[in-house]
GROMACS .gro file of C-alpha atoms in nm:
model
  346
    1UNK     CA    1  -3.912  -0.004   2.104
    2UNK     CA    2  -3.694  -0.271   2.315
    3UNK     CA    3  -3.462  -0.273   1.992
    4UNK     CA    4  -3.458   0.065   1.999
    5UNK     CA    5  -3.387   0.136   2.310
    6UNK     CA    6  -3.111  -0.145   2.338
    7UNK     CA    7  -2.972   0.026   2.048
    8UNK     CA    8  -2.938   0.380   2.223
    9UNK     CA    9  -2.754   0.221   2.523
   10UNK     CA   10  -2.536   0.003   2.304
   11UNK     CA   11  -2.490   0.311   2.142
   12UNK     CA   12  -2.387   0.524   2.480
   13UNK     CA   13  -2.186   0.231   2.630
   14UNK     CA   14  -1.980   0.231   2.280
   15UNK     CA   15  -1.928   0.623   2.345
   16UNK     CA   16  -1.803   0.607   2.710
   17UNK     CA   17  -1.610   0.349   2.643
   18UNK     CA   18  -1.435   0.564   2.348
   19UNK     CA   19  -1.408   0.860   2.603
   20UNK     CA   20  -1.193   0.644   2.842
   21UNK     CA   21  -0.997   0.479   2.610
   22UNK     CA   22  -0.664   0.500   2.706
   23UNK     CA   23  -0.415   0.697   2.575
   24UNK     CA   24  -0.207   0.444   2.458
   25UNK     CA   25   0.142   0.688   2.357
   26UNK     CA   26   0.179   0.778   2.720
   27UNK     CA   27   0.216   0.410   2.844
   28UNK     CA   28   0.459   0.329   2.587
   29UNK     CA   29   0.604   0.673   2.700
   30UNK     CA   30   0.673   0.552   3.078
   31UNK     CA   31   1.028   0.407   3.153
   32UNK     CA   32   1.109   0.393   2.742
   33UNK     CA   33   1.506   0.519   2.790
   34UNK     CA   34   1.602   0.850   2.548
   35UNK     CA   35   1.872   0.992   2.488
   36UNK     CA   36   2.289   0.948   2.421
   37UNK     CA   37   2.640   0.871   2.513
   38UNK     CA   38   2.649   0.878   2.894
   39UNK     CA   39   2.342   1.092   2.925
   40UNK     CA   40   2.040   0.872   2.888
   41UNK     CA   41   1.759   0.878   3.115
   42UNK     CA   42   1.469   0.688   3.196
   43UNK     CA   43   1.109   0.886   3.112
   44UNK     CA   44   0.857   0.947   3.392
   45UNK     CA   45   0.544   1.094   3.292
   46UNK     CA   46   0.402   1.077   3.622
   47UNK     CA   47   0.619   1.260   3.787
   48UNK     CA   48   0.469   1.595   3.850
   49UNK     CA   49   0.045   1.492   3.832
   50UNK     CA   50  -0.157   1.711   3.994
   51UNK     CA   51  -0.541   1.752   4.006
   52UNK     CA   52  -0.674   1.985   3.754
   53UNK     CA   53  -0.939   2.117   3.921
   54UNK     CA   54  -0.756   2.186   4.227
   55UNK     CA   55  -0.396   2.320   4.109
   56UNK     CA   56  -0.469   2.353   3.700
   57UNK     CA   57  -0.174   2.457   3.492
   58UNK     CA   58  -0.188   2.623   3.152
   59UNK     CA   59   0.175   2.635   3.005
   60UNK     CA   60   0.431   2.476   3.256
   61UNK     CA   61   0.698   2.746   3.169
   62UNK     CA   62   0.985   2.717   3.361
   63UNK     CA   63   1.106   2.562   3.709
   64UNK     CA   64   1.402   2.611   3.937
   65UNK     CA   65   1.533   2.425   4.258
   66UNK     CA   66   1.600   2.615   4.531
   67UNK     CA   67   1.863   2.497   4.789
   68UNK     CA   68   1.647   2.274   4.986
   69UNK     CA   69   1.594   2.070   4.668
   70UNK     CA   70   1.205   2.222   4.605
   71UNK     CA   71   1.119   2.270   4.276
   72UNK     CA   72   0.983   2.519   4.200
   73UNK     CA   73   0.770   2.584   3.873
   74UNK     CA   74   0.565   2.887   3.732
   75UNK     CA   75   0.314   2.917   3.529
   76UNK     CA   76   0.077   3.132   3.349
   77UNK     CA   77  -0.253   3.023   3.518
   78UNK     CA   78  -0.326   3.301   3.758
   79UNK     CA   79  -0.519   3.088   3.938
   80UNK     CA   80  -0.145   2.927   4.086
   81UNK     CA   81   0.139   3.121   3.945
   82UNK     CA   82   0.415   2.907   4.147
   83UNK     CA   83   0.393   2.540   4.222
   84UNK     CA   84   0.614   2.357   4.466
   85UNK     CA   85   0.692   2.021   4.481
   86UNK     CA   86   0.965   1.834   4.669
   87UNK     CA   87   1.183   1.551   4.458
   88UNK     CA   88   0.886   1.291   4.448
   89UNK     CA   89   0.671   1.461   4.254
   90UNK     CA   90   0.458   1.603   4.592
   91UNK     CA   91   0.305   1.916   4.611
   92UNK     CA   92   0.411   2.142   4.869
   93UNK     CA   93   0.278   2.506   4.824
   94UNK     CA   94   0.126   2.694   4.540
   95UNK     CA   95   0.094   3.089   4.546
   96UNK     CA   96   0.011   3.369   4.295
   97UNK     CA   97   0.064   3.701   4.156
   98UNK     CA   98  -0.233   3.644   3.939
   99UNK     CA   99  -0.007   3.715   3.642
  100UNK     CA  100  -0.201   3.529   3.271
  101UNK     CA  101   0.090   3.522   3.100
  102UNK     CA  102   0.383   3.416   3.346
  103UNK     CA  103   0.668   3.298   3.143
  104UNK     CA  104   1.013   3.341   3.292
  105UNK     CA  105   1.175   3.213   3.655
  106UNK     CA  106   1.568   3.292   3.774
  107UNK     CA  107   1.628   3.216   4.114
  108UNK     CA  108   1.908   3.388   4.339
  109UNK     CA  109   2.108   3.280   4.625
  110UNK     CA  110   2.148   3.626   4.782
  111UNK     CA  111   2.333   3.474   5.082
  112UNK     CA  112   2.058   3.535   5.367
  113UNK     CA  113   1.755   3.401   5.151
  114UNK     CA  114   1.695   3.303   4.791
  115UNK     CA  115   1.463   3.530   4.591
  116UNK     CA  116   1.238   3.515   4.233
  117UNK     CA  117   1.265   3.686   3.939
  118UNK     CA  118   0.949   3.633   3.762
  119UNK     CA  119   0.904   3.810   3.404
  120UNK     CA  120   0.534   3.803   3.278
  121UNK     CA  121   0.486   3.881   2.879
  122UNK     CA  122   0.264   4.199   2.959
  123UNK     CA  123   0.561   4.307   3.100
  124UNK     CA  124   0.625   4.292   3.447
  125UNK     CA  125   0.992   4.181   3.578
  126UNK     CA  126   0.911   4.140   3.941
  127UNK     CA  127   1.146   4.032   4.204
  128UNK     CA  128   0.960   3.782   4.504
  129UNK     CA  129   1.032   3.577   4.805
  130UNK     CA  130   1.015   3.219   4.744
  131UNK     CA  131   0.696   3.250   4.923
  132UNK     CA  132   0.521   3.544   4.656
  133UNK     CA  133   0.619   3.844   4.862
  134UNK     CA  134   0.750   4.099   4.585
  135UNK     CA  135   1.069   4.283   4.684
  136UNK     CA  136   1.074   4.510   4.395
  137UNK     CA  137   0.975   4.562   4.007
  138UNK     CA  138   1.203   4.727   3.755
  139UNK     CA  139   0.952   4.962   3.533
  140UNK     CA  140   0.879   4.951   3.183
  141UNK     CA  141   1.198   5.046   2.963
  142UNK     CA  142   1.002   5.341   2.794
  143UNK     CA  143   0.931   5.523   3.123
  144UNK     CA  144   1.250   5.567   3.193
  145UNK     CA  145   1.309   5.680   2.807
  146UNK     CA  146   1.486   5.330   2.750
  147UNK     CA  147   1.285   5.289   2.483
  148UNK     CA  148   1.100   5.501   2.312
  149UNK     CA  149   0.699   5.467   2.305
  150UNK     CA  150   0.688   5.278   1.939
  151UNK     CA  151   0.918   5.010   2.066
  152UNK     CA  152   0.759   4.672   2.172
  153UNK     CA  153   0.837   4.575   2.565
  154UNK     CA  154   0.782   4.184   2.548
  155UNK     CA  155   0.969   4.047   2.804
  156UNK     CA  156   1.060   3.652   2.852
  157UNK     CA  157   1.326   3.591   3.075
  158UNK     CA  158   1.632   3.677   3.300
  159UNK     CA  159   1.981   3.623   3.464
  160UNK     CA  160   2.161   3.748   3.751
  161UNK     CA  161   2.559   3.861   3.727
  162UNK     CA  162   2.819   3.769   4.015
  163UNK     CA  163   2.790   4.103   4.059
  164UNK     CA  164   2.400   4.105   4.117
  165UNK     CA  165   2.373   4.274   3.764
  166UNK     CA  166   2.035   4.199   3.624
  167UNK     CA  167   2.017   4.152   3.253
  168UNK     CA  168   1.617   4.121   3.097
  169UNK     CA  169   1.568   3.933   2.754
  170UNK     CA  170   1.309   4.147   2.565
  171UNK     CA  171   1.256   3.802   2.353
  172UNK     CA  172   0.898   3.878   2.254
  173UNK     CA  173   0.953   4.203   2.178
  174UNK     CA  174   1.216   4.471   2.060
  175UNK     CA  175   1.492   4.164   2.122
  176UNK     CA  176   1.747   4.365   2.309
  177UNK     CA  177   1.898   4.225   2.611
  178UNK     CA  178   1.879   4.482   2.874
  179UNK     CA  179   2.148   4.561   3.177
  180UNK     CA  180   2.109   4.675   3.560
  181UNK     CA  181   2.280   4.687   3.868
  182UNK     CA  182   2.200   4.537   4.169
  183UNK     CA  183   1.990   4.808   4.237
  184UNK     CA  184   1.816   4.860   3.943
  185UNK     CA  185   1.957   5.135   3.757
  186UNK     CA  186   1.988   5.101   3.433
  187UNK     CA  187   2.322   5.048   3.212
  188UNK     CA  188   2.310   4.987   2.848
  189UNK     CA  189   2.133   4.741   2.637
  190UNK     CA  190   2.222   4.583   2.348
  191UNK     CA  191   2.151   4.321   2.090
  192UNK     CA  192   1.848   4.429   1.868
  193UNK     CA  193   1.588   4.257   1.573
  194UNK     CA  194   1.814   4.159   1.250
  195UNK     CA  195   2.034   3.887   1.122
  196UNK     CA  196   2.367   4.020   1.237
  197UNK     CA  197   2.619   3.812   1.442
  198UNK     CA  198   2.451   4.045   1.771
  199UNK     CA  199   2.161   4.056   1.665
  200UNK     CA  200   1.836   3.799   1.767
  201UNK     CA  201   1.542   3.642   1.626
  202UNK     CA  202   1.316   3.567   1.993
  203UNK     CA  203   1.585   3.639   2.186
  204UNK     CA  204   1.369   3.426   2.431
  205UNK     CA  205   1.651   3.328   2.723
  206UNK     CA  206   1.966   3.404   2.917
  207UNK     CA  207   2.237   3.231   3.167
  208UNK     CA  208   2.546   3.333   3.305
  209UNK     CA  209   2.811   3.087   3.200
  210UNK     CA  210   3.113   3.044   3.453
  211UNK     CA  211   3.206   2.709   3.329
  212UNK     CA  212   3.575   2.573   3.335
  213UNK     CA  213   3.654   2.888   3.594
  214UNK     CA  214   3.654   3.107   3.294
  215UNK     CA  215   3.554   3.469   3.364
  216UNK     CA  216   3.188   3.490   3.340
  217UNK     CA  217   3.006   3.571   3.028
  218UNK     CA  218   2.640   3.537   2.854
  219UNK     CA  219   2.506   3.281   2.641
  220UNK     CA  220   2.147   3.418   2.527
  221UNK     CA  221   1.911   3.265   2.294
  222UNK     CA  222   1.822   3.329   1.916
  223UNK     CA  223   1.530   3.094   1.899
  224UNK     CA  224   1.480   3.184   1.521
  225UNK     CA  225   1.839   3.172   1.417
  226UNK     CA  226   1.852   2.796   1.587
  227UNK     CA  227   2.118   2.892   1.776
  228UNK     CA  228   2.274   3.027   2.116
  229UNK     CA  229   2.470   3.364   2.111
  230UNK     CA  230   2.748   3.420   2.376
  231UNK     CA  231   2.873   3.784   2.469
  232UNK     CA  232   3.100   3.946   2.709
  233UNK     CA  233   2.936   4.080   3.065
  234UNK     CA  234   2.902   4.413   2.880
  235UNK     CA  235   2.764   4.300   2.603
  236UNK     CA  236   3.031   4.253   2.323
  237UNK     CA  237   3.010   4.003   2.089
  238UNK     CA  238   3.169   3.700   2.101
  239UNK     CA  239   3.066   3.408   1.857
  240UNK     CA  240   2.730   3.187   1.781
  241UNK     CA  241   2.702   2.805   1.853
  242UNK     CA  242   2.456   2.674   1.552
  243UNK     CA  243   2.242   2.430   1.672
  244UNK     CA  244   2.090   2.333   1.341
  245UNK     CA  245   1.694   2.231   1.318
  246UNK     CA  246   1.650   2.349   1.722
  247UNK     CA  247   1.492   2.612   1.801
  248UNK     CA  248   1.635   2.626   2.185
  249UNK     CA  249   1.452   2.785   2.463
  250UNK     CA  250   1.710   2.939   2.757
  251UNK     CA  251   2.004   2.803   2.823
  252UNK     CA  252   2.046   2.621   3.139
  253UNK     CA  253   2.402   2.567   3.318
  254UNK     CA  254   2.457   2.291   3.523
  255UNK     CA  255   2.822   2.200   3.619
  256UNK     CA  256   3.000   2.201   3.291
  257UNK     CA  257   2.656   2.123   3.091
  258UNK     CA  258   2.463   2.319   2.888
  259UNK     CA  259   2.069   2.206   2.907
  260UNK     CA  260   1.786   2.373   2.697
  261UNK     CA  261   1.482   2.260   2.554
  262UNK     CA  262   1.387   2.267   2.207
  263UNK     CA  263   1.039   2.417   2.150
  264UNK     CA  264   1.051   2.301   1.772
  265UNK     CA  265   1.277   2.169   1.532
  266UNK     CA  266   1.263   2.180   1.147
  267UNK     CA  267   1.317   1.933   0.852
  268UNK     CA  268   1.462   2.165   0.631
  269UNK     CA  269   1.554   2.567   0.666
  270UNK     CA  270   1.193   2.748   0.783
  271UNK     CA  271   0.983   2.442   0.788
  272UNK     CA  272   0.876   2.374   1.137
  273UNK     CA  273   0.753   2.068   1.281
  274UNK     CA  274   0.456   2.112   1.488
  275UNK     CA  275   0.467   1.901   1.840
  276UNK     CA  276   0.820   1.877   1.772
  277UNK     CA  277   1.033   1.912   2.133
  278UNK     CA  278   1.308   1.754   2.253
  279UNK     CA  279   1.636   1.824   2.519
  280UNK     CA  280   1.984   1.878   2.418
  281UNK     CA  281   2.241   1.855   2.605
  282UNK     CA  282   2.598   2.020   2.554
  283UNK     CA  283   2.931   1.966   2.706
  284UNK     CA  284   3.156   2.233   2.791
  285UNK     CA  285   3.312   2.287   2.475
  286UNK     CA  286   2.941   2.342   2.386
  287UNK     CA  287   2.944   2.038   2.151
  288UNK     CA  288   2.603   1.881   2.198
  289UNK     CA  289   2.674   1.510   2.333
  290UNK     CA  290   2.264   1.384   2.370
  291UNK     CA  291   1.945   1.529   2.242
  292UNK     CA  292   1.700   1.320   2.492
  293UNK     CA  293   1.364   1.267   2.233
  294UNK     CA  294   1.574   1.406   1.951
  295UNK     CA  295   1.810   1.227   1.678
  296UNK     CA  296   2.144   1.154   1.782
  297UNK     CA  297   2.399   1.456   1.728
  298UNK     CA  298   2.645   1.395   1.467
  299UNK     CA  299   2.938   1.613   1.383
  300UNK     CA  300   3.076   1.616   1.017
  301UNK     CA  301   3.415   1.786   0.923
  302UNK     CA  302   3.356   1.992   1.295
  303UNK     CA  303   2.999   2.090   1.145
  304UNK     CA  304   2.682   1.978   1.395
  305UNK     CA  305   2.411   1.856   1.128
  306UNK     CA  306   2.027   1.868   1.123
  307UNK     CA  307   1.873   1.774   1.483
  308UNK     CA  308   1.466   1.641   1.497
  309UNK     CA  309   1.262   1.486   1.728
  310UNK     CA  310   1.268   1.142   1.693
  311UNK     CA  311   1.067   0.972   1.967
  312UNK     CA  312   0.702   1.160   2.017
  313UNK     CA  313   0.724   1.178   2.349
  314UNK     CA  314   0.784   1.565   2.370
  315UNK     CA  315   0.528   1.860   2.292
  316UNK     CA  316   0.711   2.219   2.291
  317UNK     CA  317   1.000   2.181   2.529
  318UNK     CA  318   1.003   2.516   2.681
  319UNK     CA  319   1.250   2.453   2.995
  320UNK     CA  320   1.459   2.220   3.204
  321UNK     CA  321   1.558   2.192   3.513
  322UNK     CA  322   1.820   1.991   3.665
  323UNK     CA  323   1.897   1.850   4.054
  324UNK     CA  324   2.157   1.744   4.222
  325UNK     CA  325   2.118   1.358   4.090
  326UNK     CA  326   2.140   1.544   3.713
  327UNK     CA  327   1.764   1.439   3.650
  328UNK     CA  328   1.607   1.665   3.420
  329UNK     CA  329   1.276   1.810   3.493
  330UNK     CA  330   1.090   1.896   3.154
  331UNK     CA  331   0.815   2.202   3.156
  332UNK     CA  332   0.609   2.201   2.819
  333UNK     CA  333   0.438   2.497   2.651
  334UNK     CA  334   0.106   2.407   2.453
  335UNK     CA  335   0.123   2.085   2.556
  336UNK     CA  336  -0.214   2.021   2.665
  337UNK     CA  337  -0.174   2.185   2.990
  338UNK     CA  338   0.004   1.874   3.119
  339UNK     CA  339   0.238   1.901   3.429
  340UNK     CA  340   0.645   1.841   3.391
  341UNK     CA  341   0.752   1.548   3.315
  342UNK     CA  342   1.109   1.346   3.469
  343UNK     CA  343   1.376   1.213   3.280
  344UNK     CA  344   1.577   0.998   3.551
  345UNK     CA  345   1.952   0.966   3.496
  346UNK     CA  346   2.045   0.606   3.432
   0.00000   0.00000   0.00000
């Protein structure tokens, strides 16, 4: 019976001792340096570590920093819709609009205060304070005959004009881009599901690109074409940048960069790799110069070939977010619902 019994508790030492084990890939993770050219950064998996129990995450969607330097991250646990931290990784506030499937964030400088837009896949596009008070909702596209009732309403993301024109990426669902003004009326839409040079496959993001003092125009996302698509303020067409193997969440602008993360990328045309995220990084000719966690980009005969992930550090890059030091803050979608993780600038 001793033996026995010695055995047992051998036995349940051997399994607690497997259950704490150490994951291993996440030490060799901290400080290892990714990326290329003069944008590599050190990785920080700490960063944004928060008590489950207390402030749980599901998908870390997307994050913004307001003017005070917050950031400021949503996700779809209705539990805490919006997380604030400052710079150190901190938290700060957490609030709700009890929203399950929370998935886009654009913040405005409206001059007097900053303000939310927070789109939610059952599709809500609500406008908040930074502090959850909603200012207004723009309804459903088929009760205002926008769309008619057959049409999916799927919404992911969205971008505000100069102007204060709001344009809505339907990226889940009918993949038009959709156009307001400043106080909500509606003006045209356009895009549409298909293959055609205006056309989408998840058109899951859009930005408002003002780089180099051009006049403004839109670079919005064609996940399953592996590429962003840029068009004029009302819409027109005006060409495609390939970005061959990623398939790119939204586009982020800061300065004259172009961030995004890469959900997935593929070995060959339609063949996804699962766990698969990295960053890339464009300049503002919108050649990619880095792909932090992803292979180097190389150009042949003008041609950008096949990126990959090529350091497992990454699970579903969803969105980044950059401060004022150019840090990149990295939000991951079915990535165990961990918390962002910091790439420092070095």
């Amino acid at each position: 019976m001793n033996s026995r019994r010695r055995f047992i508790q051998n036995s349940s030492l051997i399994t607690l001792a497997m259950s704490l084990k150490p994951d291993f890939s996440l030490f060799a993770a901290q400080d290892q340096i990714l990326g290329h050219g003069n944008f590599t950064y050190k990785v920080d998996m700490k960063w944004g570590n928060l008590d489950p129990t207390k402030v749980p995450v599901v998908n870390c969607h997307e994050m913004v920093m307001d003017r005070k330097g917050r950031m400021i991250l949503l996700t779809d646990e209705p539990k805490n819709n919006v997380i604030i931290y400052d710079q150190t990784g901190k938290l700060l506030d957490t609030w709700t609009l009890g929203l399950n499937a929370a998935h886009g964030l654009t913040l405005v400088d409206e001059g007097d205060a900053e303000y939310l837009w927070i789109v939610d896949n059952g599709g809500r596009v609500v406008k908040t304070t930074l502090s959850g008070v909603v200012v207004s909702e723009i309804p459903m596209p088929a009760k205002e005959g926008i769309y008619d009732e057959k049409m999916r309403w799927t919404p992911t993301e969205t971008a505000v004009a100069p102007n204060g024109d709001l344009y809505i990426a339907d990226g889940y669902g009918s993949q038009y881009l959709l156009q307001y003004d400043k106080s909500g009326n509606f003006i045209r839409k356009f895009g549409g599901d298909g293959h055609g040079d205006a056309q989408f496959k998840t058109a899951h993001g859009i930005a408002v690109d003002q780089r180099g003092g051009k006049e403004p125009s839109l670079i919005c996302t064609s996940r399953g074409h592996n590429s962003f698509k840029k068009f004029t303020m009302d819409g027109e067409y005006l060409e495609t940048i390939f970005l061959p193997g990623a398939y790119v969440c939204r586009p982020v602008i800061h300065g004259e960069n172009l961030y995004a993360g890469v959900c997935w990328s593929r070995l060959k045309y339609l063949e996804q790799m699962d766990n698969s995220g990295f960053v890339t990084i464009l300049d503002k000719e919108n050649q990619v110069v880095s792909n932090p966690g992803g292979t180097a980009p190389e150009y042949r005969d003008g041609k950008l070939q096949l990126m990959v992930q090529s350091d497992p550090v990454f699970k579903h890059c969803h969105d980044v977010c950059i401060d004022q030091d150019e840090n990149i803050y990295v939000c991951q979608w079915n990535a165990g619902k961990t918390y962002p993780i910091k790439l420092t600038r070095v």
